[in-house]
mmCIF file of C-alpha atoms in Angstrom:
data_model
loop_
_atom_site.group_PDB
_atom_site.id
_atom_site.type_symbol
_atom_site.label_atom_id
_atom_site.label_comp_id
_atom_site.label_asym_id
_atom_site.label_seq_id
_atom_site.Cartn_x
_atom_site.Cartn_y
_atom_site.Cartn_z
ATOM 1 C CA MET L 1 -16.681 -1.114 3.662
ATOM 2 C CA ASN L 2 -16.720 0.374 -0.064
ATOM 3 C CA LEU L 3 -14.421 3.383 0.045
ATOM 4 C CA SER L 4 -13.172 5.343 -3.366
ATOM 5 C CA SER L 5 -9.155 4.823 -3.924
ATOM 6 C CA SER L 6 -8.889 8.481 -3.133
ATOM 7 C CA LEU L 7 -10.309 8.208 0.204
ATOM 8 C CA GLU L 8 -8.059 4.458 1.122
ATOM 9 C CA ASP L 9 -5.183 7.026 0.052
ATOM 10 C CA TYR L 10 -5.829 9.253 2.367
ATOM 11 C CA LEU L 11 -6.670 6.905 5.337
ATOM 12 C CA GLU L 12 -3.393 5.290 4.678
ATOM 13 C CA ALA L 13 -1.538 8.716 4.636
ATOM 14 C CA ILE L 14 -3.103 9.339 7.685
ATOM 15 C CA TYR L 15 -1.914 5.856 8.973
ATOM 16 C CA ASN L 16 1.764 6.529 7.672
ATOM 17 C CA LEU L 17 1.833 9.723 9.097
ATOM 18 C CA GLN L 18 0.502 8.982 12.273
ATOM 19 C CA ASP L 19 3.221 5.993 12.524
ATOM 20 C CA GLU L 20 5.997 8.134 11.160
ATOM 21 C CA GLU L 21 5.441 11.459 12.769
ATOM 22 C CA GLY L 22 3.088 11.263 15.835
ATOM 23 C CA ARG L 23 0.348 13.295 14.397
ATOM 24 C CA SER L 24 -1.070 14.066 11.159
ATOM 25 C CA ARG L 25 -2.510 17.417 9.805
ATOM 26 C CA ILE L 26 -4.092 18.979 6.686
ATOM 27 C CA THR L 27 -0.523 20.522 5.795
ATOM 28 C CA ASP L 28 1.446 17.013 6.099
ATOM 29 C CA ILE L 29 -1.335 15.104 4.324
ATOM 30 C CA SER L 30 -1.243 17.855 1.086
ATOM 31 C CA ILE L 31 2.553 17.306 1.082
ATOM 32 C CA GLU L 32 2.316 13.481 1.353
ATOM 33 C CA LEU L 33 0.179 13.182 -1.187
ATOM 34 C CA ASN L 34 1.167 15.715 -3.255
ATOM 35 C CA VAL L 35 -2.405 17.490 -3.523
ATOM 36 C CA GLU L 36 -3.833 20.901 -2.693
ATOM 37 C CA LYS L 37 -5.306 21.763 0.820
ATOM 38 C CA PRO L 38 -8.937 22.138 -0.419
ATOM 39 C CA SER L 39 -8.306 18.551 -1.808
ATOM 40 C CA VAL L 40 -7.440 16.964 1.489
ATOM 41 C CA ASN L 41 -9.959 19.317 3.394
ATOM 42 C CA THR L 42 -12.587 18.055 1.041
ATOM 43 C CA ALA L 43 -11.315 13.845 1.966
ATOM 44 C CA ILE L 44 -11.455 14.890 5.783
ATOM 45 C CA LYS L 45 -14.840 15.641 5.611
ATOM 46 C CA LYS L 46 -15.955 12.741 3.889
ATOM 47 C CA LEU L 47 -13.739 10.649 6.251
ATOM 48 C CA LYS L 48 -15.275 11.985 9.157
ATOM 49 C CA ASN L 49 -18.684 11.320 7.872
ATOM 50 C CA LEU L 50 -17.899 7.936 7.774
ATOM 51 C CA ASN L 51 -16.734 8.087 11.150
ATOM 52 C CA LEU L 52 -13.012 6.889 10.388
ATOM 53 C CA VAL L 53 -11.437 10.114 11.679
ATOM 54 C CA ILE L 54 -11.739 12.757 13.982
ATOM 55 C CA HIS L 55 -11.307 16.484 13.000
ATOM 56 C CA GLU L 56 -11.831 19.911 14.157
ATOM 57 C CA LYS L 57 -10.645 23.117 11.973
ATOM 58 C CA TYR L 58 -7.148 23.272 12.338
ATOM 59 C CA GLY L 59 -6.423 20.316 14.597
ATOM 60 C CA ASP L 60 -5.246 17.365 13.975
ATOM 61 C CA ILE L 61 -6.572 14.294 12.409
ATOM 62 C CA ILE L 62 -7.275 11.290 14.280
ATOM 63 C CA LEU L 63 -8.161 8.150 12.967
ATOM 64 C CA THR L 64 -11.158 6.597 15.037
ATOM 65 C CA LYS L 65 -11.315 2.692 15.980
ATOM 66 C CA ARG L 66 -12.641 2.170 12.938
ATOM 67 C CA GLY L 67 -10.726 3.787 10.771
ATOM 68 C CA ILE L 68 -7.789 2.525 12.544
ATOM 69 C CA GLU L 69 -8.771 -0.940 11.662
ATOM 70 C CA GLU L 70 -9.558 0.354 8.031
ATOM 71 C CA ALA L 71 -6.451 1.903 7.203
ATOM 72 C CA SER L 72 -4.211 -0.985 8.813
ATOM 73 C CA ARG L 73 -6.448 -3.082 6.423
ATOM 74 C CA ILE L 74 -5.214 -0.944 3.349
ATOM 75 C CA LYS L 75 -1.390 -0.303 4.863
ATOM 76 C CA VAL L 76 -1.574 -4.207 4.980
ATOM 77 C CA LYS L 77 -2.656 -4.690 1.486
ATOM 78 C CA HIS L 78 -0.103 -2.601 0.657
ATOM 79 C CA ASP L 79 2.726 -3.946 2.152
ATOM 80 C CA THR L 80 2.518 -7.429 0.793
ATOM 81 C CA ILE L 81 1.777 -6.113 -2.760
ATOM 82 C CA LEU L 82 4.924 -3.918 -2.865
ATOM 83 C CA LYS L 83 6.499 -7.052 -0.865
ATOM 84 C CA PHE L 84 5.762 -9.319 -3.777
ATOM 85 C CA LEU L 85 6.811 -6.992 -6.639
ATOM 86 C CA ASN L 86 9.838 -5.872 -4.863
ATOM 87 C CA ASP L 87 11.477 -8.765 -3.487
ATOM 88 C CA ILE L 88 10.011 -11.523 -4.784
ATOM 89 C CA LEU L 89 9.783 -9.895 -8.463
ATOM 90 C CA GLY L 90 12.695 -7.863 -8.237
ATOM 91 C CA ILE L 91 10.791 -4.727 -9.408
ATOM 92 C CA PRO L 92 13.018 -1.433 -8.459
ATOM 93 C CA ARG L 93 11.590 -0.227 -5.005
ATOM 94 C CA LYS L 94 10.222 3.377 -6.526
ATOM 95 C CA GLU L 95 8.454 1.534 -9.337
ATOM 96 C CA ALA L 96 7.076 -1.599 -7.363
ATOM 97 C CA GLU L 97 5.892 1.428 -4.651
ATOM 98 C CA ARG L 98 3.355 3.073 -7.448
ATOM 99 C CA ASP L 99 2.411 0.053 -8.655
ATOM 100 C CA ALA L 100 1.527 -1.218 -5.024
ATOM 101 C CA CYS L 101 -0.233 1.852 -5.004
ATOM 102 C CA LYS L 102 -2.788 1.389 -8.116
ATOM 103 C CA ILE L 103 -3.025 -2.439 -7.596
ATOM 104 C CA GLU L 104 -3.840 -2.559 -3.829
ATOM 105 C CA HIS L 105 -7.528 -0.601 -4.745
ATOM 106 C CA VAL L 106 -8.448 -3.045 -7.568
ATOM 107 C CA ILE L 107 -7.013 -6.582 -6.383
ATOM 108 C CA SER L 108 -10.007 -8.570 -5.801
ATOM 109 C CA ASN L 109 -10.116 -10.303 -2.040
ATOM 110 C CA ASN L 110 -9.343 -13.620 -3.006
ATOM 111 C CA SER L 111 -6.434 -12.434 -5.031
ATOM 112 C CA PHE L 112 -5.062 -10.639 -2.238
ATOM 113 C CA PHE L 113 -5.497 -13.633 -0.394
ATOM 114 C CA ARG L 114 -3.539 -16.234 -2.741
ATOM 115 C CA LEU L 115 -1.143 -13.532 -3.208
ATOM 116 C CA SER L 116 -0.703 -12.958 0.503
ATOM 117 C CA LYS L 117 -0.212 -16.586 0.992
ATOM 118 C CA PHE L 118 2.412 -16.875 -1.929
ATOM 119 C CA VAL L 119 4.491 -14.204 0.080
ATOM 120 C CA ASP L 120 4.078 -15.965 2.943
ATOM 121 C CA PHE L 121 4.818 -19.316 1.526
ATOM 122 C CA ILE L 122 8.286 -18.014 -0.145
ATOM 123 C CA ASP L 123 9.313 -16.174 3.236
ATOM 124 C CA GLU L 124 8.892 -19.492 5.240
ATOM 125 C CA SER L 125 9.652 -22.236 2.948
ATOM 126 C CA ILE L 126 11.868 -24.825 4.769
ATOM 127 C CA ILE L 127 12.094 -26.612 1.152
ATOM 128 C CA LEU L 128 13.159 -24.151 -0.778
ATOM 129 C CA ASP L 129 16.145 -21.556 0.018
ATOM 130 C CA LYS L 130 14.508 -17.713 -0.346
ATOM 131 C CA LYS L 131 17.957 -16.352 -1.529
ATOM 132 C CA ASP L 132 18.695 -19.378 -4.203
ATOM 133 C CA TRP L 133 15.292 -19.228 -5.461
ATOM 134 C CA LEU L 134 14.727 -15.463 -5.905
ATOM 135 C CA ALA L 135 18.872 -15.822 -7.725
ATOM 136 C CA THR L 136 17.009 -18.740 -10.334
ATOM 137 C CA PHE L 137 13.937 -17.129 -10.760
ATOM 138 C CA GLU L 138 16.391 -13.974 -11.299
ATOM 139 C CA GLY L 139 18.673 -15.729 -13.956
ATOM 140 C CA TYR L 140 15.044 -16.997 -15.527
ATOM 141 C CA ILE L 141 14.074 -13.474 -16.228
ATOM 142 C CA ASN L 142 17.275 -12.743 -17.959
ATOM 143 C CA ALA L 143 17.483 -15.446 -20.281
ATOM 144 C CA LYS L 144 13.762 -14.805 -21.353
ATOM 145 C CA ASP L 145 14.591 -11.115 -21.899
ATOM 146 C CA LYS L 146 17.508 -11.944 -24.344
ATOM 147 C CA GLU L 147 15.241 -14.202 -26.544
ATOM 148 C CA ASP L 148 12.294 -11.644 -26.347
ATOM 149 C CA PRO L 149 13.557 -8.397 -25.240
ATOM 150 C CA GLN L 150 10.669 -5.848 -24.284
ATOM 151 C CA GLU L 151 10.143 -2.804 -26.259
#
């Protein structure tokens, strides 16, 4: 399914709200995504037309089975990219979160597949100790920063 990045963000927000709060409503999504309620209403109508959500006026927004599958796929992509940026590259959480939100919409399937397998490899490696590997990488970054500081 080819959704716009904006609709993907709405689906992910609904998915997260239902997981965390047990429900999602227009106001909740508006707050979560920091957008106006009319924008949420427009997006929900589009998602409803794509059979990804069920929504009755003034009621909760419920993901359909297809909506859950699509939102879950988006969430996995987001979480994997976030883990790579934050846990492996050591990018501060807030910055990694922002970047993951952007990257998840444009990364190709092949690149994401390879990235996710790399993250799994680092997590599951019996050859490399993750903490030692990450500390070595951090030392490398610090040495390179001294040679050629970023501006």
